[in-house]
Amino acid sequence: MYFVANWKMYGNTADINKSKSVIKLANLKKYKVSKIIYCPPFTLLSTFCDKVKNSNIFIGAQNCHSISEYGAFTGSINAKLIKSTGAKYIILGHSENRKCGETDIIINRKIRSATKENLKVIFCIGEKLSEKRKKNTYNVLRKQLINGLKGIKKIENIIVAYEPVWSIGTGLVPKNSELIKNIGNIKKILYKFKKSKSIKILYGGSVNPKNVKELAKIKEINGFLVGGASLNPKKFIDIIKKSII
Ligand code: 13P
C-alpha cells in the first residue's frame, strides 16, 4: 500500500519535525512493506530528504517545469533540480494545476522529463462534477490517460492516482461500487494502450481516518493520496493503521 502525503502549499520546518511519529511507524516491521511518501512544497524538499535519511520514508515533489534541461526560466523548478534534492517521486497532473491551465500536452512533457530523471511519477487523473453528471467519466479518464502517457516508455515508473475533482477537499467520497467501476476502467485502458497490468492505482479525495476503512476494502486500490489529513501526523498515522489490518 502507498500512502502519499500531498502537503500542497502548506508546511514549514517545524511541520517536518512533527513527522517524527510517522517515521517511527514506517520503520516498524508491520509497515515496512508499505510505501510512505511525503510531498512537501519545493522549499522543504532538501530538509525533508535529510530528515528521512535511513528511514523507510520517501520524498516527492508536487510539480515541475516541462523542460528537462537547465535554462532561463525564472521561478521554475525542473525534474533535474528536484532529483538533486534527493526526492524520488513527483506528483504530476494534479487537478489544482490543470485548473490553472495545465493541459494534457504539458502534463505529458512533464512526465517525460520526470521519467528521464528516473523520478517515479504519481500521475493524477479525475473527472469534474459536471463531467460525472453528464456520464462522461470514462471518456475523461481515457483521454487524460492516453494523452498524459503518450510515448512514455518507462511505464514501471508511473503510479496513477484517481482523484475525482469533486471529492478533493469537499468531504465527498465516491461510493465503493463507483470506485471499483472507475478503477476497473482505468486498468482496462492502461492494459489496452500500455500493455500494462501492473501499474499501481491510488485513490485521492477527502481521505480521512473515518472513511479510510471502508475505502481500504477495495482490493483494486493500491494506496491513498492524502491532502488535508496528511498535514496532521496523528490523522495520517490513523489512515495508515486503518488501511493495514
Ligand atoms: P484532500 O485529501 O484534502 O481532499 O486532497 C486530496 C488531494 O488533492 C491530494 O492530492
mmCIF file of C-alpha atoms and ligand atoms in Angstrom:
data_model
loop_
_atom_site.group_PDB
_atom_site.id
_atom_site.type_symbol
_atom_site.label_atom_id
_atom_site.label_comp_id
_atom_site.label_asym_id
_atom_site.label_seq_id
_atom_site.Cartn_x
_atom_site.Cartn_y
_atom_site.Cartn_z
ATOM 1 C CA MET A 1 0.000 0.000 0.000
ATOM 2 C CA TYR A 2 1.132 3.514 -0.841
ATOM 3 C CA PHE A 3 0.405 6.418 1.479
ATOM 4 C CA VAL A 4 1.253 9.699 -0.191
ATOM 5 C CA ALA A 5 1.017 12.950 1.747
ATOM 6 C CA ASN A 6 0.359 15.882 -0.555
ATOM 7 C CA TRP A 7 1.069 18.941 1.564
ATOM 8 C CA LYS A 8 0.092 21.323 -1.262
ATOM 9 C CA MET A 9 1.064 24.930 -0.363
ATOM 10 C CA TYR A 10 1.385 24.232 3.375
ATOM 11 C CA GLY A 11 4.204 23.314 5.712
ATOM 12 C CA ASN A 12 7.352 24.688 7.312
ATOM 13 C CA THR A 13 10.406 23.213 9.023
ATOM 14 C CA ALA A 14 8.506 22.766 12.279
ATOM 15 C CA ASP A 15 5.979 20.614 10.453
ATOM 16 C CA ILE A 16 8.786 18.368 9.216
ATOM 17 C CA ASN A 17 9.767 17.723 12.837
ATOM 18 C CA LYS A 18 6.188 16.722 13.588
ATOM 19 C CA SER A 19 6.557 13.830 11.163
ATOM 20 C CA LYS A 20 8.830 12.056 13.691
ATOM 21 C CA SER A 21 5.998 9.780 14.772
ATOM 22 C CA VAL A 22 5.310 8.790 11.155
ATOM 23 C CA ILE A 23 8.997 7.986 10.593
ATOM 24 C CA LYS A 24 8.917 5.769 13.679
ATOM 25 C CA LEU A 25 5.833 3.969 12.409
ATOM 26 C CA ALA A 26 7.327 3.491 8.948
ATOM 27 C CA ASN A 27 10.285 1.657 10.458
ATOM 28 C CA LEU A 28 8.119 -0.897 12.284
ATOM 29 C CA LYS A 29 8.180 -4.327 10.670
ATOM 30 C CA LYS A 30 4.420 -4.329 10.067
ATOM 31 C CA TYR A 31 4.585 -1.170 7.956
ATOM 32 C CA LYS A 32 7.884 -1.807 6.181
ATOM 33 C CA VAL A 33 6.124 -3.272 3.151
ATOM 34 C CA SER A 34 4.104 -0.102 2.649
ATOM 35 C CA LYS A 35 5.488 2.988 0.922
ATOM 36 C CA ILE A 36 5.044 6.229 2.814
ATOM 37 C CA ILE A 37 5.846 9.270 0.710
ATOM 38 C CA TYR A 38 5.830 12.910 1.776
ATOM 39 C CA CYS A 39 5.341 15.517 -0.948
ATOM 40 C CA PRO A 40 6.046 18.884 0.683
ATOM 41 C CA PRO A 41 6.457 22.238 -1.117
ATOM 42 C CA PHE A 42 9.742 22.699 -3.046
ATOM 43 C CA THR A 43 11.155 24.797 -0.198
ATOM 44 C CA LEU A 44 11.227 21.796 2.141
ATOM 45 C CA LEU A 45 12.435 19.067 -0.214
ATOM 46 C CA SER A 46 16.127 19.037 0.806
ATOM 47 C CA THR A 47 15.485 19.399 4.532
ATOM 48 C CA PHE A 48 12.835 16.694 4.434
ATOM 49 C CA CYS A 49 15.156 14.362 2.497
ATOM 50 C CA ASP A 50 17.812 14.826 5.193
ATOM 51 C CA LYS A 51 15.275 14.182 7.911
ATOM 52 C CA VAL A 52 14.092 10.853 6.495
ATOM 53 C CA LYS A 53 17.550 9.573 5.557
ATOM 54 C CA ASN A 54 17.947 5.994 6.846
ATOM 55 C CA SER A 55 14.204 5.679 7.365
ATOM 56 C CA ASN A 56 11.533 3.916 5.369
ATOM 57 C CA ILE A 57 10.027 7.187 4.130
ATOM 58 C CA PHE A 58 10.434 8.691 0.667
ATOM 59 C CA ILE A 59 10.117 12.266 -0.544
ATOM 60 C CA GLY A 60 8.417 13.635 -3.614
ATOM 61 C CA ALA A 61 7.738 16.986 -5.271
ATOM 62 C CA GLN A 62 4.327 18.281 -6.332
ATOM 63 C CA ASN A 63 5.073 19.587 -9.825
ATOM 64 C CA CYS A 64 7.910 20.538 -12.158
ATOM 65 C CA HIS A 65 8.631 22.593 -15.270
ATOM 66 C CA SER A 66 8.092 20.709 -18.517
ATOM 67 C CA ILE A 67 11.607 21.376 -19.828
ATOM 68 C CA SER A 68 14.161 18.860 -18.674
ATOM 69 C CA GLU A 69 17.338 20.897 -19.292
ATOM 70 C CA TYR A 70 18.574 23.779 -17.136
ATOM 71 C CA GLY A 71 17.591 27.145 -18.571
ATOM 72 C CA ALA A 72 16.471 30.728 -18.149
ATOM 73 C CA PHE A 73 13.071 30.096 -16.588
ATOM 74 C CA THR A 74 12.804 32.446 -13.646
ATOM 75 C CA GLY A 75 10.932 30.974 -10.711
ATOM 76 C CA SER A 76 10.716 27.484 -12.177
ATOM 77 C CA ILE A 77 11.993 24.132 -10.944
ATOM 78 C CA ASN A 78 12.628 21.212 -13.278
ATOM 79 C CA ALA A 79 12.932 17.483 -12.684
ATOM 80 C CA LYS A 80 16.762 17.664 -12.637
ATOM 81 C CA LEU A 81 16.695 20.158 -9.772
ATOM 82 C CA ILE A 82 14.152 18.046 -7.913
ATOM 83 C CA LYS A 83 16.276 14.939 -8.360
ATOM 84 C CA SER A 84 19.280 16.771 -6.897
ATOM 85 C CA THR A 85 17.431 17.268 -3.582
ATOM 86 C CA GLY A 86 17.189 13.517 -3.060
ATOM 87 C CA ALA A 87 13.469 13.334 -3.882
ATOM 88 C CA LYS A 88 12.420 10.118 -5.606
ATOM 89 C CA TYR A 89 8.800 10.849 -6.511
ATOM 90 C CA ILE A 90 6.757 13.597 -8.135
ATOM 91 C CA ILE A 91 3.038 14.343 -8.325
ATOM 92 C CA LEU A 92 2.027 15.466 -11.829
ATOM 93 C CA GLY A 93 -1.286 16.329 -13.463
ATOM 94 C CA HIS A 94 -2.985 17.374 -10.228
ATOM 95 C CA SER A 95 -6.389 18.921 -10.878
ATOM 96 C CA GLU A 96 -5.380 22.062 -8.975
ATOM 97 C CA ASN A 97 -2.741 22.599 -11.683
ATOM 98 C CA ARG A 98 -4.994 21.517 -14.544
ATOM 99 C CA LYS A 99 -7.405 24.206 -13.293
ATOM 100 C CA CYS A 100 -4.624 26.783 -13.735
ATOM 101 C CA GLY A 101 -4.191 25.886 -17.398
ATOM 102 C CA GLU A 102 -2.025 22.770 -17.356
ATOM 103 C CA THR A 103 -3.056 20.779 -20.436
ATOM 104 C CA ASP A 104 -2.627 17.081 -21.230
ATOM 105 C CA ILE A 105 0.219 18.039 -23.583
ATOM 106 C CA ILE A 106 2.082 19.953 -20.880
ATOM 107 C CA ILE A 107 1.489 17.131 -18.400
ATOM 108 C CA ASN A 108 2.852 14.638 -20.922
ATOM 109 C CA ARG A 109 6.022 16.757 -21.335
ATOM 110 C CA LYS A 110 6.415 16.926 -17.563
ATOM 111 C CA ILE A 111 6.010 13.149 -17.229
ATOM 112 C CA ARG A 112 8.641 12.662 -19.937
ATOM 113 C CA SER A 113 11.143 14.923 -18.200
ATOM 114 C CA ALA A 114 10.467 13.395 -14.784
ATOM 115 C CA THR A 115 10.886 9.806 -16.016
ATOM 116 C CA LYS A 116 14.063 10.871 -17.819
ATOM 117 C CA GLU A 117 15.439 11.747 -14.380
ATOM 118 C CA ASN A 118 14.156 8.411 -13.051
ATOM 119 C CA LEU A 119 11.671 10.062 -10.738
ATOM 120 C CA LYS A 120 8.608 7.959 -10.014
ATOM 121 C CA VAL A 121 5.531 9.818 -11.204
ATOM 122 C CA ILE A 122 2.268 9.931 -9.308
ATOM 123 C CA PHE A 123 0.073 10.842 -12.257
ATOM 124 C CA CYS A 124 -3.275 12.357 -11.217
ATOM 125 C CA ILE A 125 -6.433 11.962 -13.246
ATOM 126 C CA GLY A 126 -10.087 12.554 -12.420
ATOM 127 C CA GLU A 127 -13.375 13.875 -13.640
ATOM 128 C CA LYS A 128 -15.115 17.118 -12.656
ATOM 129 C CA LEU A 129 -18.598 17.063 -11.161
ATOM 130 C CA SER A 130 -20.126 18.394 -14.393
ATOM 131 C CA GLU A 131 -18.440 15.590 -16.348
ATOM 132 C CA LYS A 132 -19.671 12.975 -13.899
ATOM 133 C CA ARG A 133 -23.210 14.354 -14.177
ATOM 134 C CA LYS A 134 -23.042 14.070 -17.953
ATOM 135 C CA LYS A 135 -21.909 10.445 -17.512
ATOM 136 C CA ASN A 136 -18.676 11.355 -19.202
ATOM 137 C CA THR A 137 -16.277 9.976 -16.586
ATOM 138 C CA TYR A 138 -14.996 7.095 -18.721
ATOM 139 C CA ASN A 139 -14.123 9.350 -21.670
ATOM 140 C CA VAL A 140 -12.432 11.934 -19.447
ATOM 141 C CA LEU A 141 -10.250 9.315 -17.732
ATOM 142 C CA ARG A 142 -9.425 7.656 -21.050
ATOM 143 C CA LYS A 143 -8.366 10.956 -22.634
ATOM 144 C CA GLN A 144 -6.268 12.001 -19.630
ATOM 145 C CA LEU A 145 -4.534 8.615 -19.503
ATOM 146 C CA ILE A 146 -3.830 8.288 -23.223
ATOM 147 C CA ASN A 147 -2.652 11.864 -23.698
ATOM 148 C CA GLY A 148 -0.686 12.030 -20.462
ATOM 149 C CA LEU A 149 1.173 8.777 -21.067
ATOM 150 C CA LYS A 150 1.722 9.173 -24.810
ATOM 151 C CA GLY A 151 5.231 7.948 -25.700
ATOM 152 C CA ILE A 152 6.121 7.099 -22.109
ATOM 153 C CA LYS A 153 8.318 4.016 -22.170
ATOM 154 C CA LYS A 154 9.274 3.628 -18.514
ATOM 155 C CA ILE A 155 5.763 2.660 -17.551
ATOM 156 C CA GLU A 156 7.092 0.958 -14.414
ATOM 157 C CA ASN A 157 7.879 4.473 -13.152
ATOM 158 C CA ILE A 158 4.216 5.504 -13.248
ATOM 159 C CA ILE A 159 1.667 5.300 -10.453
ATOM 160 C CA VAL A 160 -1.822 6.520 -11.318
ATOM 161 C CA ALA A 161 -3.782 8.479 -8.720
ATOM 162 C CA TYR A 162 -7.514 8.578 -9.367
ATOM 163 C CA GLU A 163 -8.770 11.802 -7.806
ATOM 164 C CA PRO A 164 -12.315 12.806 -8.754
ATOM 165 C CA VAL A 165 -12.134 16.610 -8.749
ATOM 166 C CA TRP A 166 -15.461 16.859 -6.894
ATOM 167 C CA SER A 167 -14.104 14.842 -3.977
ATOM 168 C CA ILE A 168 -10.970 16.941 -3.363
ATOM 169 C CA GLY A 169 -11.303 18.971 -0.186
ATOM 170 C CA THR A 170 -15.083 18.562 -0.112
ATOM 171 C CA GLY A 171 -15.558 15.662 2.299
ATOM 172 C CA LEU A 172 -17.328 13.783 -0.504
ATOM 173 C CA VAL A 173 -16.073 10.331 -1.420
ATOM 174 C CA PRO A 174 -17.408 8.119 -4.230
ATOM 175 C CA LYS A 175 -19.324 5.012 -3.265
ATOM 176 C CA ASN A 176 -17.186 1.863 -3.285
ATOM 177 C CA SER A 177 -19.150 0.491 -6.247
ATOM 178 C CA GLU A 178 -18.378 3.647 -8.252
ATOM 179 C CA LEU A 179 -14.691 3.459 -7.338
ATOM 180 C CA ILE A 180 -14.464 -0.208 -8.290
ATOM 181 C CA LYS A 181 -16.046 0.582 -11.651
ATOM 182 C CA ASN A 182 -13.826 3.582 -12.418
ATOM 183 C CA ILE A 183 -10.620 1.915 -11.272
ATOM 184 C CA GLY A 184 -11.563 -1.175 -13.284
ATOM 185 C CA ASN A 185 -11.929 1.054 -16.340
ATOM 186 C CA ILE A 186 -8.576 2.743 -15.662
ATOM 187 C CA LYS A 187 -6.923 -0.688 -15.524
ATOM 188 C CA LYS A 188 -8.573 -1.751 -18.789
ATOM 189 C CA ILE A 189 -7.471 1.450 -20.540
ATOM 190 C CA LEU A 190 -3.910 1.033 -19.253
ATOM 191 C CA TYR A 191 -3.825 -2.537 -20.439
ATOM 192 C CA LYS A 192 -5.193 -1.685 -23.857
ATOM 193 C CA PHE A 193 -2.898 1.268 -24.512
ATOM 194 C CA LYS A 194 0.170 0.493 -22.449
ATOM 195 C CA LYS A 195 0.022 -3.290 -22.240
ATOM 196 C CA SER A 196 0.499 -2.873 -18.551
ATOM 197 C CA LYS A 197 -1.208 -4.997 -15.937
ATOM 198 C CA SER A 198 0.930 -3.887 -13.054
ATOM 199 C CA ILE A 199 0.543 -0.099 -12.712
ATOM 200 C CA LYS A 200 -0.434 0.783 -9.166
ATOM 201 C CA ILE A 201 -3.603 2.814 -8.710
ATOM 202 C CA LEU A 202 -4.154 5.124 -5.760
ATOM 203 C CA TYR A 203 -7.300 6.902 -4.687
ATOM 204 C CA GLY A 204 -7.291 10.538 -3.583
ATOM 205 C CA GLY A 205 -10.008 12.944 -2.445
ATOM 206 C CA SER A 206 -11.115 13.639 1.139
ATOM 207 C CA VAL A 207 -9.433 10.535 2.556
ATOM 208 C CA ASN A 208 -9.585 10.706 6.347
ATOM 209 C CA PRO A 209 -9.378 8.370 9.354
ATOM 210 C CA LYS A 210 -13.175 7.996 9.327
ATOM 211 C CA ASN A 211 -13.709 6.872 5.751
ATOM 212 C CA VAL A 212 -10.459 5.036 5.062
ATOM 213 C CA LYS A 213 -11.516 1.685 6.499
ATOM 214 C CA GLU A 214 -14.352 1.447 4.003
ATOM 215 C CA LEU A 215 -12.118 2.591 1.121
ATOM 216 C CA ALA A 216 -9.387 0.120 2.070
ATOM 217 C CA LYS A 217 -11.842 -2.735 1.468
ATOM 218 C CA ILE A 218 -11.446 -2.123 -2.256
ATOM 219 C CA LYS A 219 -8.714 -4.528 -3.293
ATOM 220 C CA GLU A 220 -8.155 -2.691 -6.595
ATOM 221 C CA ILE A 221 -6.843 0.329 -4.657
ATOM 222 C CA ASN A 222 -3.091 0.193 -4.005
ATOM 223 C CA GLY A 223 -2.985 3.167 -1.676
ATOM 224 C CA PHE A 224 -4.098 6.719 -0.967
ATOM 225 C CA LEU A 225 -3.072 10.223 -1.961
ATOM 226 C CA VAL A 226 -3.969 12.296 1.067
ATOM 227 C CA GLY A 227 -4.224 16.090 1.127
ATOM 228 C CA GLY A 228 -5.599 17.891 4.196
ATOM 229 C CA ALA A 229 -5.437 14.955 6.627
ATOM 230 C CA SER A 230 -1.759 14.324 5.851
ATOM 231 C CA LEU A 231 -0.719 17.594 7.495
ATOM 232 C CA ASN A 232 -1.774 16.177 10.831
ATOM 233 C CA PRO A 233 0.615 13.322 11.746
ATOM 234 C CA LYS A 234 -1.936 11.744 14.084
ATOM 235 C CA LYS A 235 -4.553 11.592 11.322
ATOM 236 C CA PHE A 236 -2.023 10.387 8.765
ATOM 237 C CA ILE A 237 -0.898 7.574 11.089
ATOM 238 C CA ASP A 238 -4.528 6.677 11.712
ATOM 239 C CA ILE A 239 -5.126 6.425 7.971
ATOM 240 C CA ILE A 240 -2.121 4.109 7.575
ATOM 241 C CA LYS A 241 -3.040 1.932 10.534
ATOM 242 C CA LYS A 242 -6.669 1.568 9.491
ATOM 243 C CA SER A 243 -5.701 0.563 5.950
ATOM 244 C CA ILE A 244 -3.321 -2.179 7.006
ATOM 245 C CA ILE A 245 -5.064 -4.752 9.083
HETATM 246 P P1 13P B 1 -7.850 16.261 0.235
HETATM 247 O O1 13P B 1 -7.418 14.969 0.888
HETATM 248 O O2 13P B 1 -7.584 17.457 1.077
HETATM 249 O O3 13P B 1 -9.244 16.168 -0.259
HETATM 250 O O4 13P B 1 -6.913 16.462 -1.048
HETATM 251 C C1 13P B 1 -6.769 15.433 -1.942
HETATM 252 C C2 13P B 1 -5.711 15.766 -2.902
HETATM 253 O O5 13P B 1 -5.861 16.673 -3.717
HETATM 254 C C3 13P B 1 -4.461 15.015 -2.838
HETATM 255 O O6 13P B 1 -3.667 15.237 -3.969
#
